[in-house]
GROMACS .gro file of N, CA and C in nm:
model
  480
    1UNK      N    1  12.343   1.527  24.549
    1UNK     CA    2  12.216   1.597  24.563
    1UNK      C    3  12.229   1.714  24.661
    2UNK      N    4  12.305   1.694  24.769
    2UNK     CA    5  12.322   1.800  24.867
    2UNK      C    6  12.397   1.919  24.807
    3UNK      N    7  12.497   1.891  24.723
    3UNK     CA    8  12.573   1.998  24.659
    3UNK      C    9  12.483   2.074  24.562
    4UNK      N   10  12.406   1.999  24.483
    4UNK     CA   11  12.312   2.060  24.389
    4UNK      C   12  12.212   2.149  24.463
    5UNK      N   13  12.157   2.098  24.570
    5UNK     CA   14  12.060   2.173  24.650
    5UNK      C   15  12.123   2.302  24.704
    6UNK      N   16  12.241   2.291  24.763
    6UNK     CA   17  12.310   2.409  24.817
    6UNK      C   18  12.341   2.510  24.707
    7UNK      N   19  12.387   2.461  24.593
    7UNK     CA   20  12.420   2.549  24.481
    7UNK      C   21  12.297   2.627  24.434
    8UNK      N   22  12.187   2.557  24.406
    8UNK     CA   23  12.068   2.624  24.353
    8UNK      C   24  12.003   2.718  24.454
    9UNK      N   25  11.998   2.679  24.581
    9UNK     CA   26  11.942   2.769  24.681
    9UNK      C   27  12.033   2.890  24.703
   10UNK      N   28  12.165   2.870  24.694
   10UNK     CA   29  12.258   2.983  24.708
   10UNK      C   30  12.243   3.081  24.593
   11UNK      N   31  12.234   3.030  24.471
   11UNK     CA   32  12.215   3.118  24.355
   11UNK      C   33  12.082   3.192  24.367
   12UNK      N   34  11.978   3.122  24.410
   12UNK     CA   35  11.847   3.187  24.428
   12UNK      C   36  11.856   3.300  24.530
   13UNK      N   37  11.924   3.276  24.641
   13UNK     CA   38  11.939   3.379  24.744
   13UNK      C   39  12.020   3.498  24.692
   14UNK      N   40  12.127   3.470  24.620
   14UNK     CA   41  12.210   3.579  24.564
   14UNK      C   42  12.128   3.662  24.465
   15UNK      N   43  12.048   3.597  24.383
   15UNK     CA   44  11.963   3.670  24.288
   15UNK      C   45  11.862   3.758  24.362
   16UNK      N   46  11.804   3.706  24.468
   16UNK     CA   47  11.709   3.786  24.546
   16UNK      C   48  11.778   3.908  24.608
   17UNK      N   49  11.899   3.889  24.657
   17UNK     CA   50  11.975   4.001  24.713
   17UNK      C   51  12.006   4.103  24.603
   18UNK      N   52  12.046   4.056  24.486
   18UNK     CA   53  12.076   4.146  24.375
   18UNK      C   54  11.952   4.226  24.335
   19UNK      N   55  11.838   4.160  24.326
   19UNK     CA   56  11.713   4.230  24.292
   19UNK      C   57  11.682   4.335  24.398
   20UNK      N   58  11.699   4.298  24.525
   20UNK     CA   59  11.675   4.394  24.634
   20UNK      C   60  11.767   4.515  24.619
   21UNK      N   61  11.894   4.492  24.588
   21UNK     CA   62  11.989   4.603  24.575
   21UNK      C   63  11.956   4.692  24.456
   22UNK      N   64  11.912   4.632  24.344
   22UNK     CA   65  11.868   4.713  24.230
   22UNK      C   66  11.749   4.799  24.269
   23UNK      N   67  11.657   4.742  24.345
   23UNK     CA   68  11.537   4.814  24.387
   23UNK      C   69  11.568   4.922  24.490
   24UNK      N   70  11.680   4.909  24.559
   24UNK     CA   71  11.718   5.008  24.661
   24UNK      C   72  11.781   5.132  24.600
   25UNK      N   73  11.814   5.128  24.471
   25UNK     CA   74  11.869   5.247  24.404
   25UNK      C   75  11.760   5.353  24.394
   26UNK      N   76  11.799   5.477  24.415
   26UNK     CA   77  11.701   5.586  24.402
   26UNK      C   78  11.653   5.594  24.258
   27UNK      N   79  11.547   5.667  24.237
   27UNK     CA   80  11.494   5.684  24.102
   27UNK      C   81  11.598   5.738  24.006
   28UNK      N   82  11.677   5.837  24.051
   28UNK     CA   83  11.781   5.895  23.964
   28UNK      C   84  11.890   5.794  23.931
   29UNK      N   85  11.936   5.719  24.032
   29UNK     CA   86  12.040   5.619  24.009
   29UNK      C   87  11.991   5.510  23.913
   30UNK      N   88  11.871   5.464  23.934
   30UNK     CA   89  11.814   5.359  23.851
   30UNK      C   90  11.796   5.408  23.707
   31UNK      N   91  11.748   5.530  23.693
   31UNK     CA   92  11.725   5.586  23.560
   31UNK      C   93  11.857   5.606  23.485
   32UNK      N   94  11.960   5.653  23.554
   32UNK     CA   95  12.092   5.671  23.490
   32UNK      C   96  12.145   5.538  23.439
   33UNK      N   97  12.129   5.435  23.521
   33UNK     CA   98  12.179   5.304  23.481
   33UNK      C   99  12.103   5.253  23.357
   34UNK      N  100  11.971   5.261  23.361
   34UNK     CA  101  11.893   5.206  23.251
   34UNK      C  102  11.902   5.290  23.124
   35UNK      N  103  11.921   5.421  23.137
   35UNK     CA  104  11.935   5.504  23.016
   35UNK      C  105  12.067   5.470  22.947
   36UNK      N  106  12.168   5.430  23.026
   36UNK     CA  107  12.295   5.386  22.966
   36UNK      C  108  12.274   5.264  22.877
   37UNK      N  109  12.195   5.168  22.927
   37UNK     CA  110  12.164   5.050  22.846
   37UNK      C  111  12.077   5.087  22.726
   38UNK      N  112  11.986   5.182  22.746
   38UNK     CA  113  11.900   5.227  22.636
   38UNK      C  114  11.984   5.293  22.526
   39UNK      N  115  12.087   5.367  22.564
   39UNK     CA  116  12.176   5.427  22.463
   39UNK      C  117  12.247   5.319  22.383
   40UNK      N  118  12.292   5.215  22.452
   40UNK     CA  119  12.361   5.106  22.382
   40UNK      C  120  12.265   5.035  22.285
   41UNK      N  121  12.140   5.016  22.326
   41UNK     CA  122  12.042   4.955  22.238
   41UNK      C  123  12.015   5.045  22.118
   42UNK      N  124  12.002   5.177  22.142
   42UNK     CA  125  11.980   5.272  22.033
   42UNK      C  126  12.097   5.270  21.935
   43UNK      N  127  12.220   5.260  21.987
   43UNK     CA  128  12.338   5.252  21.899
   43UNK      C  129  12.333   5.126  21.814
   44UNK      N  130  12.297   5.015  21.878
   44UNK     CA  131  12.287   4.889  21.805
   44UNK      C  132  12.181   4.900  21.695
   45UNK      N  133  12.067   4.956  21.729
   45UNK     CA  134  11.961   4.973  21.629
   45UNK      C  135  12.003   5.072  21.521
   46UNK      N  136  12.089   5.166  21.557
   46UNK     CA  137  12.144   5.258  21.458
   46UNK      C  138  12.236   5.187  21.360
   47UNK      N  139  12.317   5.093  21.411
   47UNK     CA  140  12.410   5.017  21.326
   47UNK      C  141  12.337   4.932  21.222
   48UNK      N  142  12.219   4.886  21.257
   48UNK     CA  143  12.145   4.803  21.161
   48UNK      C  144  12.042   4.884  21.082
   49UNK      N  145  12.047   5.016  21.096
   49UNK     CA  146  11.966   5.103  21.012
   49UNK      C  147  11.826   5.135  21.060
   50UNK      N  148  11.792   5.097  21.182
   50UNK     CA  149  11.657   5.125  21.232
   50UNK      C  150  11.647   5.268  21.284
   51UNK      N  151  11.753   5.315  21.353
   51UNK     CA  152  11.756   5.451  21.406
   51UNK      C  153  11.868   5.529  21.340
   52UNK      N  154  11.849   5.661  21.332
   52UNK     CA  155  11.957   5.753  21.292
   52UNK      C  156  12.016   5.808  21.421
   53UNK      N  157  12.136   5.766  21.455
   53UNK     CA  158  12.201   5.811  21.578
   53UNK      C  159  12.327   5.891  21.545
   54UNK      N  160  12.321   5.965  21.435
   54UNK     CA  161  12.439   6.035  21.386
   54UNK      C  162  12.479   6.155  21.471
   55UNK      N  163  12.391   6.202  21.559
   55UNK     CA  164  12.425   6.313  21.648
   55UNK      C  165  12.390   6.272  21.791
   56UNK      N  166  12.455   6.337  21.888
   56UNK     CA  167  12.420   6.306  22.028
   56UNK      C  168  12.272   6.329  22.059
   57UNK      N  169  12.215   6.433  21.999
   57UNK     CA  170  12.073   6.463  22.024
   57UNK      C  171  11.983   6.351  21.970
   58UNK      N  172  12.015   6.300  21.850
   58UNK     CA  173  11.936   6.191  21.793
   58UNK      C  174  11.955   6.063  21.875
   59UNK      N  175  12.079   6.038  21.919
   59UNK     CA  176  12.104   5.920  22.002
   59UNK      C  177  12.020   5.927  22.128
   60UNK      N  178  12.019   6.043  22.193
   60UNK     CA  179  11.944   6.057  22.318
   60UNK      C  180  11.793   6.044  22.295
   61UNK      N  181  11.746   6.100  22.185
   61UNK     CA  182  11.603   6.091  22.153
   61UNK      C  183  11.562   5.944  22.137
   62UNK      N  184  11.643   5.867  22.063
   62UNK     CA  185  11.610   5.726  22.041
   62UNK      C  186  11.632   5.644  22.168
   63UNK      N  187  11.732   5.680  22.247
   63UNK     CA  188  11.754   5.610  22.375
   63UNK      C  189  11.632   5.629  22.464
   64UNK      N  190  11.580   5.749  22.469
   64UNK     CA  191  11.461   5.774  22.551
   64UNK      C  192  11.341   5.698  22.497
   65UNK      N  193  11.335   5.677  22.366
   65UNK     CA  194  11.221   5.605  22.309
   65UNK      C  195  11.223   5.455  22.344
   66UNK      N  196  11.342   5.399  22.371
   66UNK     CA  197  11.350   5.257  22.407
   66UNK      C  198  11.373   5.237  22.557
   67UNK      N  199  11.380   5.347  22.632
   67UNK     CA  200  11.411   5.342  22.775
   67UNK      C  201  11.311   5.256  22.853
   68UNK      N  202  11.183   5.275  22.831
   68UNK     CA  203  11.081   5.197  22.902
   68UNK      C  204  11.094   5.049  22.867
   69UNK      N  205  11.119   5.020  22.740
   69UNK     CA  206  11.138   4.881  22.697
   69UNK      C  207  11.256   4.819  22.772
   70UNK      N  208  11.366   4.891  22.783
   70UNK     CA  209  11.484   4.841  22.853
   70UNK      C  210  11.451   4.813  22.999
   71UNK      N  211  11.382   4.906  23.064
   71UNK     CA  212  11.347   4.888  23.206
   71UNK      C  213  11.257   4.766  23.225
   72UNK      N  214  11.158   4.750  23.141
   72UNK     CA  215  11.065   4.637  23.157
   72UNK      C  216  11.133   4.505  23.122
   73UNK      N  217  11.223   4.505  23.024
   73UNK     CA  218  11.297   4.383  22.991
   73UNK      C  219  11.392   4.345  23.105
   74UNK      N  220  11.443   4.445  23.176
   74UNK     CA  221  11.528   4.415  23.292
   74UNK      C  222  11.445   4.342  23.398
   75UNK      N  223  11.324   4.392  23.424
   75UNK     CA  224  11.233   4.323  23.518
   75UNK      C  225  11.211   4.179  23.473
   76UNK      N  226  11.171   4.163  23.348
   76UNK     CA  227  11.140   4.030  23.294
   76UNK      C  228  11.260   3.937  23.307
   77UNK      N  229  11.377   3.985  23.266
   77UNK     CA  230  11.497   3.901  23.262
   77UNK      C  231  11.543   3.860  23.401
   78UNK      N  232  11.549   3.955  23.495
   78UNK     CA  233  11.597   3.919  23.628
   78UNK      C  234  11.504   3.819  23.695
   79UNK      N  235  11.375   3.829  23.669
   79UNK     CA  236  11.282   3.732  23.727
   79UNK      C  237  11.279   3.600  23.650
   80UNK      N  238  11.311   3.603  23.521
   80UNK     CA  239  11.324   3.476  23.447
   80UNK      C  240  11.440   3.396  23.503
   81UNK      N  241  11.551   3.463  23.532
   81UNK     CA  242  11.666   3.394  23.589
   81UNK      C  243  11.632   3.345  23.731
   82UNK      N  244  11.563   3.429  23.809
   82UNK     CA  245  11.521   3.388  23.942
   82UNK      C  246  11.427   3.267  23.934
   83UNK      N  247  11.333   3.270  23.842
   83UNK     CA  248  11.241   3.157  23.825
   83UNK      C  249  11.315   3.030  23.789
   84UNK      N  250  11.410   3.040  23.698
   84UNK     CA  251  11.488   2.924  23.656
   84UNK      C  252  11.558   2.859  23.775
   85UNK      N  253  11.630   2.939  23.853
   85UNK     CA  254  11.708   2.883  23.963
   85UNK      C  255  11.621   2.844  24.082
   86UNK      N  256  11.514   2.918  24.107
   86UNK     CA  257  11.427   2.880  24.219
   86UNK      C  258  11.357   2.748  24.188
   87UNK      N  259  11.318   2.726  24.063
   87UNK     CA  260  11.258   2.597  24.026
   87UNK      C  261  11.359   2.484  24.049
   88UNK      N  262  11.482   2.505  24.006
   88UNK     CA  263  11.585   2.402  24.024
   88UNK      C  264  11.606   2.375  24.173
   89UNK      N  265  11.607   2.480  24.254
   89UNK     CA  266  11.625   2.462  24.399
   89UNK      C  267  11.508   2.387  24.460
   90UNK      N  268  11.388   2.424  24.421
   90UNK     CA  269  11.268   2.362  24.478
   90UNK      C  270  11.258   2.215  24.440
   91UNK      N  271  11.300   2.181  24.319
   91UNK     CA  272  11.292   2.039  24.279
   91UNK      C  273  11.385   1.951  24.364
   92UNK      N  274  11.485   2.010  24.428
   92UNK     CA  275  11.571   1.932  24.518
   92UNK      C  276  11.494   1.888  24.642
   93UNK      N  277  11.397   1.969  24.682
   93UNK     CA  278  11.319   1.940  24.802
   93UNK      C  279  11.180   1.884  24.772
   94UNK      N  280  11.132   1.911  24.652
   94UNK     CA  281  10.997   1.872  24.614
   94UNK      C  282  11.003   1.809  24.474
   95UNK      N  283  11.021   1.679  24.466
   95UNK     CA  284  11.043   1.615  24.335
   95UNK      C  285  10.923   1.616  24.241
   96UNK      N  286  10.803   1.640  24.290
   96UNK     CA  287  10.685   1.645  24.204
   96UNK      C  288  10.694   1.771  24.118
   97UNK      N  289  10.706   1.752  23.986
   97UNK     CA  290  10.732   1.867  23.899
   97UNK      C  291  10.617   1.968  23.896
   98UNK      N  292  10.493   1.920  23.901
   98UNK     CA  293  10.378   2.013  23.900
   98UNK      C  294  10.379   2.100  24.026
   99UNK      N  295  10.403   2.038  24.141
   99UNK     CA  296  10.409   2.113  24.266
   99UNK      C  297  10.530   2.207  24.267
  100UNK      N  298  10.639   2.163  24.207
  100UNK     CA  299  10.759   2.247  24.200
  100UNK      C  300  10.735   2.371  24.116
  101UNK      N  301  10.666   2.355  24.004
  101UNK     CA  302  10.633   2.470  23.918
  101UNK      C  303  10.547   2.569  23.995
  102UNK      N  304  10.444   2.520  24.059
  102UNK     CA  305  10.352   2.607  24.134
  102UNK      C  306  10.425   2.675  24.251
  103UNK      N  307  10.504   2.599  24.324
  103UNK     CA  308  10.576   2.654  24.439
  103UNK      C  309  10.676   2.760  24.396
  104UNK      N  310  10.749   2.733  24.288
  104UNK     CA  311  10.846   2.831  24.237
  104UNK      C  312  10.774   2.958  24.192
  105UNK      N  313  10.659   2.941  24.126
  105UNK     CA  314  10.585   3.060  24.080
  105UNK      C  315  10.534   3.141  24.199
  106UNK      N  316  10.484   3.073  24.301
  106UNK     CA  317  10.437   3.144  24.421
  106UNK      C  318  10.552   3.217  24.488
  107UNK      N  319  10.667   3.151  24.499
  107UNK     CA  320  10.785   3.214  24.559
  107UNK      C  321  10.825   3.340  24.482
  108UNK      N  322  10.837   3.328  24.350
  108UNK     CA  323  10.882   3.442  24.269
  108UNK      C  324  10.780   3.556  24.266
  109UNK      N  325  10.653   3.522  24.254
  109UNK     CA  326  10.549   3.627  24.253
  109UNK      C  327  10.543   3.696  24.388
  110UNK      N  328  10.554   3.620  24.495
  110UNK     CA  329  10.555   3.680  24.629
  110UNK      C  330  10.675   3.773  24.645
  111UNK      N  331  10.789   3.730  24.593
  111UNK     CA  332  10.907   3.816  24.602
  111UNK      C  333  10.889   3.942  24.517
  112UNK      N  334  10.826   3.929  24.402
  112UNK     CA  335  10.799   4.045  24.316
  112UNK      C  336  10.710   4.145  24.389
  113UNK      N  337  10.611   4.096  24.459
  113UNK     CA  338  10.520   4.184  24.535
  113UNK      C  339  10.598   4.257  24.644
  114UNK      N  340  10.681   4.183  24.719
  114UNK     CA  341  10.758   4.249  24.826
  114UNK      C  342  10.860   4.348  24.767
  115UNK      N  343  10.912   4.317  24.649
  115UNK     CA  344  11.006   4.406  24.581
  115UNK      C  345  10.938   4.539  24.545
  116UNK      N  346  10.818   4.531  24.494
  116UNK     CA  347  10.745   4.654  24.458
  116UNK      C  348  10.704   4.732  24.583
  117UNK      N  349  10.669   4.663  24.690
  117UNK     CA  350  10.639   4.732  24.816
  117UNK      C  351  10.765   4.802  24.866
  118UNK      N  352  10.878   4.736  24.857
  118UNK     CA  353  11.007   4.794  24.897
  118UNK      C  354  11.032   4.925  24.820
  119UNK      N  355  11.003   4.925  24.691
  119UNK     CA  356  11.030   5.042  24.608
  119UNK      C  357  10.946   5.164  24.649
  120UNK      N  358  10.833   5.142  24.712
  120UNK     CA  359  10.750   5.254  24.759
  120UNK      C  360  10.829   5.341  24.857
  121UNK      N  361  10.921   5.280  24.931
  121UNK     CA  362  10.996   5.351  25.034
  121UNK      C  363  11.130   5.405  24.985
  122UNK      N  364  11.160   5.388  24.857
  122UNK     CA  365  11.286   5.435  24.800
  122UNK      C  366  11.259   5.568  24.728
  123UNK      N  367  11.337   5.674  24.759
  123UNK     CA  368  11.315   5.804  24.695
  123UNK      C  369  11.317   5.795  24.542
  124UNK      N  370  11.215   5.854  24.480
  124UNK     CA  371  11.207   5.858  24.335
  124UNK      C  372  11.157   5.730  24.271
  125UNK      N  373  11.119   5.632  24.351
  125UNK     CA  374  11.070   5.505  24.298
  125UNK      C  375  10.924   5.489  24.340
  126UNK      N  376  10.857   5.395  24.275
  126UNK     CA  377  10.720   5.363  24.311
  126UNK      C  378  10.695   5.216  24.286
  127UNK      N  379  10.604   5.160  24.359
  127UNK     CA  380  10.566   5.021  24.338
  127UNK      C  381  10.455   5.015  24.235
  128UNK      N  382  10.470   4.925  24.139
  128UNK     CA  383  10.371   4.915  24.031
  128UNK      C  384  10.318   4.773  24.020
  129UNK      N  385  10.187   4.760  24.017
  129UNK     CA  386  10.124   4.630  23.997
  129UNK      C  387  10.164   4.574  23.860
  130UNK      N  388  10.174   4.661  23.760
  130UNK     CA  389  10.215   4.619  23.626
  130UNK      C  390  10.352   4.550  23.630
  131UNK      N  391  10.444   4.604  23.709
  131UNK     CA  392  10.577   4.543  23.719
  131UNK      C  393  10.571   4.406  23.786
  132UNK      N  394  10.480   4.388  23.881
  132UNK     CA  395  10.462   4.255  23.942
  132UNK      C  396  10.419   4.157  23.832
  133UNK      N  397  10.333   4.202  23.742
  133UNK     CA  398  10.289   4.117  23.631
  133UNK      C  399  10.404   4.080  23.539
  134UNK      N  400  10.487   4.178  23.505
  134UNK     CA  401  10.603   4.151  23.419
  134UNK      C  402  10.699   4.055  23.491
  135UNK      N  403  10.724   4.082  23.618
  135UNK     CA  404  10.813   3.996  23.697
  135UNK      C  405  10.760   3.853  23.702
  136UNK      N  406  10.631   3.840  23.727
  136UNK     CA  407  10.569   3.707  23.737
  136UNK      C  408  10.574   3.632  23.605
  137UNK      N  409  10.551   3.703  23.496
  137UNK     CA  410  10.559   3.639  23.364
  137UNK      C  411  10.704   3.600  23.334
  138UNK      N  412  10.799   3.685  23.370
  138UNK     CA  413  10.940   3.650  23.353
  138UNK      C  414  10.974   3.525  23.433
  139UNK      N  415  10.928   3.521  23.559
  139UNK     CA  416  10.954   3.404  23.644
  139UNK      C  417  10.894   3.279  23.582
  140UNK      N  418  10.771   3.289  23.535
  140UNK     CA  419  10.706   3.173  23.473
  140UNK      C  420  10.784   3.124  23.352
  141UNK      N  421  10.836   3.216  23.274
  141UNK     CA  422  10.917   3.179  23.157
  141UNK      C  423  11.042   3.102  23.201
  142UNK      N  424  11.110   3.153  23.303
  142UNK     CA  425  11.229   3.084  23.355
  142UNK      C  426  11.195   2.948  23.414
  143UNK      N  427  11.083   2.941  23.485
  143UNK     CA  428  11.040   2.815  23.545
  143UNK      C  429  11.009   2.711  23.438
  144UNK      N  430  10.936   2.752  23.336
  144UNK     CA  431  10.901   2.660  23.227
  144UNK      C  432  11.027   2.614  23.154
  145UNK      N  433  11.118   2.706  23.129
  145UNK     CA  434  11.245   2.669  23.065
  145UNK      C  435  11.321   2.568  23.151
  146UNK      N  436  11.330   2.593  23.280
  146UNK     CA  437  11.400   2.501  23.371
  146UNK      C  438  11.329   2.366  23.375
  147UNK      N  439  11.196   2.369  23.381
  147UNK     CA  440  11.118   2.245  23.386
  147UNK      C  441  11.146   2.157  23.264
  148UNK      N  442  11.137   2.218  23.145
  148UNK     CA  443  11.158   2.139  23.024
  148UNK      C  444  11.304   2.097  23.009
  149UNK      N  445  11.396   2.180  23.049
  149UNK     CA  446  11.537   2.143  23.046
  149UNK      C  447  11.562   2.026  23.142
  150UNK      N  448  11.504   2.034  23.260
  150UNK     CA  449  11.516   1.928  23.359
  150UNK      C  450  11.456   1.797  23.305
  151UNK      N  451  11.339   1.805  23.244
  151UNK     CA  452  11.274   1.687  23.186
  151UNK      C  453  11.358   1.628  23.074
  152UNK      N  454  11.414   1.713  22.991
  152UNK     CA  455  11.499   1.670  22.879
  152UNK      C  456  11.622   1.596  22.931
  153UNK      N  457  11.687   1.652  23.031
  153UNK     CA  458  11.807   1.591  23.089
  153UNK      C  459  11.773   1.456  23.152
  154UNK      N  460  11.663   1.453  23.228
  154UNK     CA  461  11.621   1.328  23.292
  154UNK      C  462  11.587   1.220  23.189
  155UNK      N  463  11.521   1.260  23.083
  155UNK     CA  464  11.485   1.166  22.978
  155UNK      C  465  11.610   1.106  22.914
  156UNK      N  466  11.707   1.190  22.886
  156UNK     CA  467  11.829   1.142  22.821
  156UNK      C  468  11.919   1.064  22.915
  157UNK      N  469  11.909   1.089  23.045
  157UNK     CA  470  11.983   1.007  23.141
  157UNK      C  471  11.929   0.864  23.140
  158UNK      N  472  11.796   0.853  23.136
  158UNK     CA  473  11.731   0.723  23.138
  158UNK      C  474  11.755   0.644  23.009
  159UNK      N  475  11.770   0.714  22.898
  159UNK     CA  476  11.786   0.643  22.769
  159UNK      C  477  11.930   0.600  22.744
  160UNK      N  478  12.021   0.636  22.832
  160UNK     CA  479  12.161   0.596  22.813
  160UNK      C  480  12.190   0.460  22.867
   0.00000   0.00000   0.00000
C-alpha cells in the first residue's frame, strides 16, 4: 500500500509539474507546438478523405481549422490523466469512494483555476474560465474512469 501510495502521488505531482510547464510557455511557443499537432491531425483527416491537403496552403488552412479543437482536447486529456491518477492517490488515504471522487475533483478543479491564473502572467497567454470548465470535465472523466476501474478490479479480486 505504501508503494502504491507513493507511486500515485508521485505521478500526480509530475503531471501537475508538466501542466505548469506547458502553461509557462509563451503564447507563440504554445501555438507553434499545438499547430504542429493540428497539422498532423489535418494530414490524418486528409488520408481518410475528409480534408484535401494536397498543397501546403491547403494543409495549413485545414490545420488552422482544427487548431482550437487540438488545444481544447489537450486541456481535456491532460486533466483526464491528472484526474485518473489523483483519484488513485486519494483512495490510498481516503478509502471512501464517494469522498475520494469529490476530493479528487476539488483538487483537479482547484489546480485548473490556479493554472489559468498562472497563464495571465505569461506573455501571449490568458486565463480562461472556459478552459477551467474543459479541464474540470476532463478531470471528472478521468476520475470516473479510475473509480470504475478500481471497482472492477476490487470486485474481481473478491470473486477469486
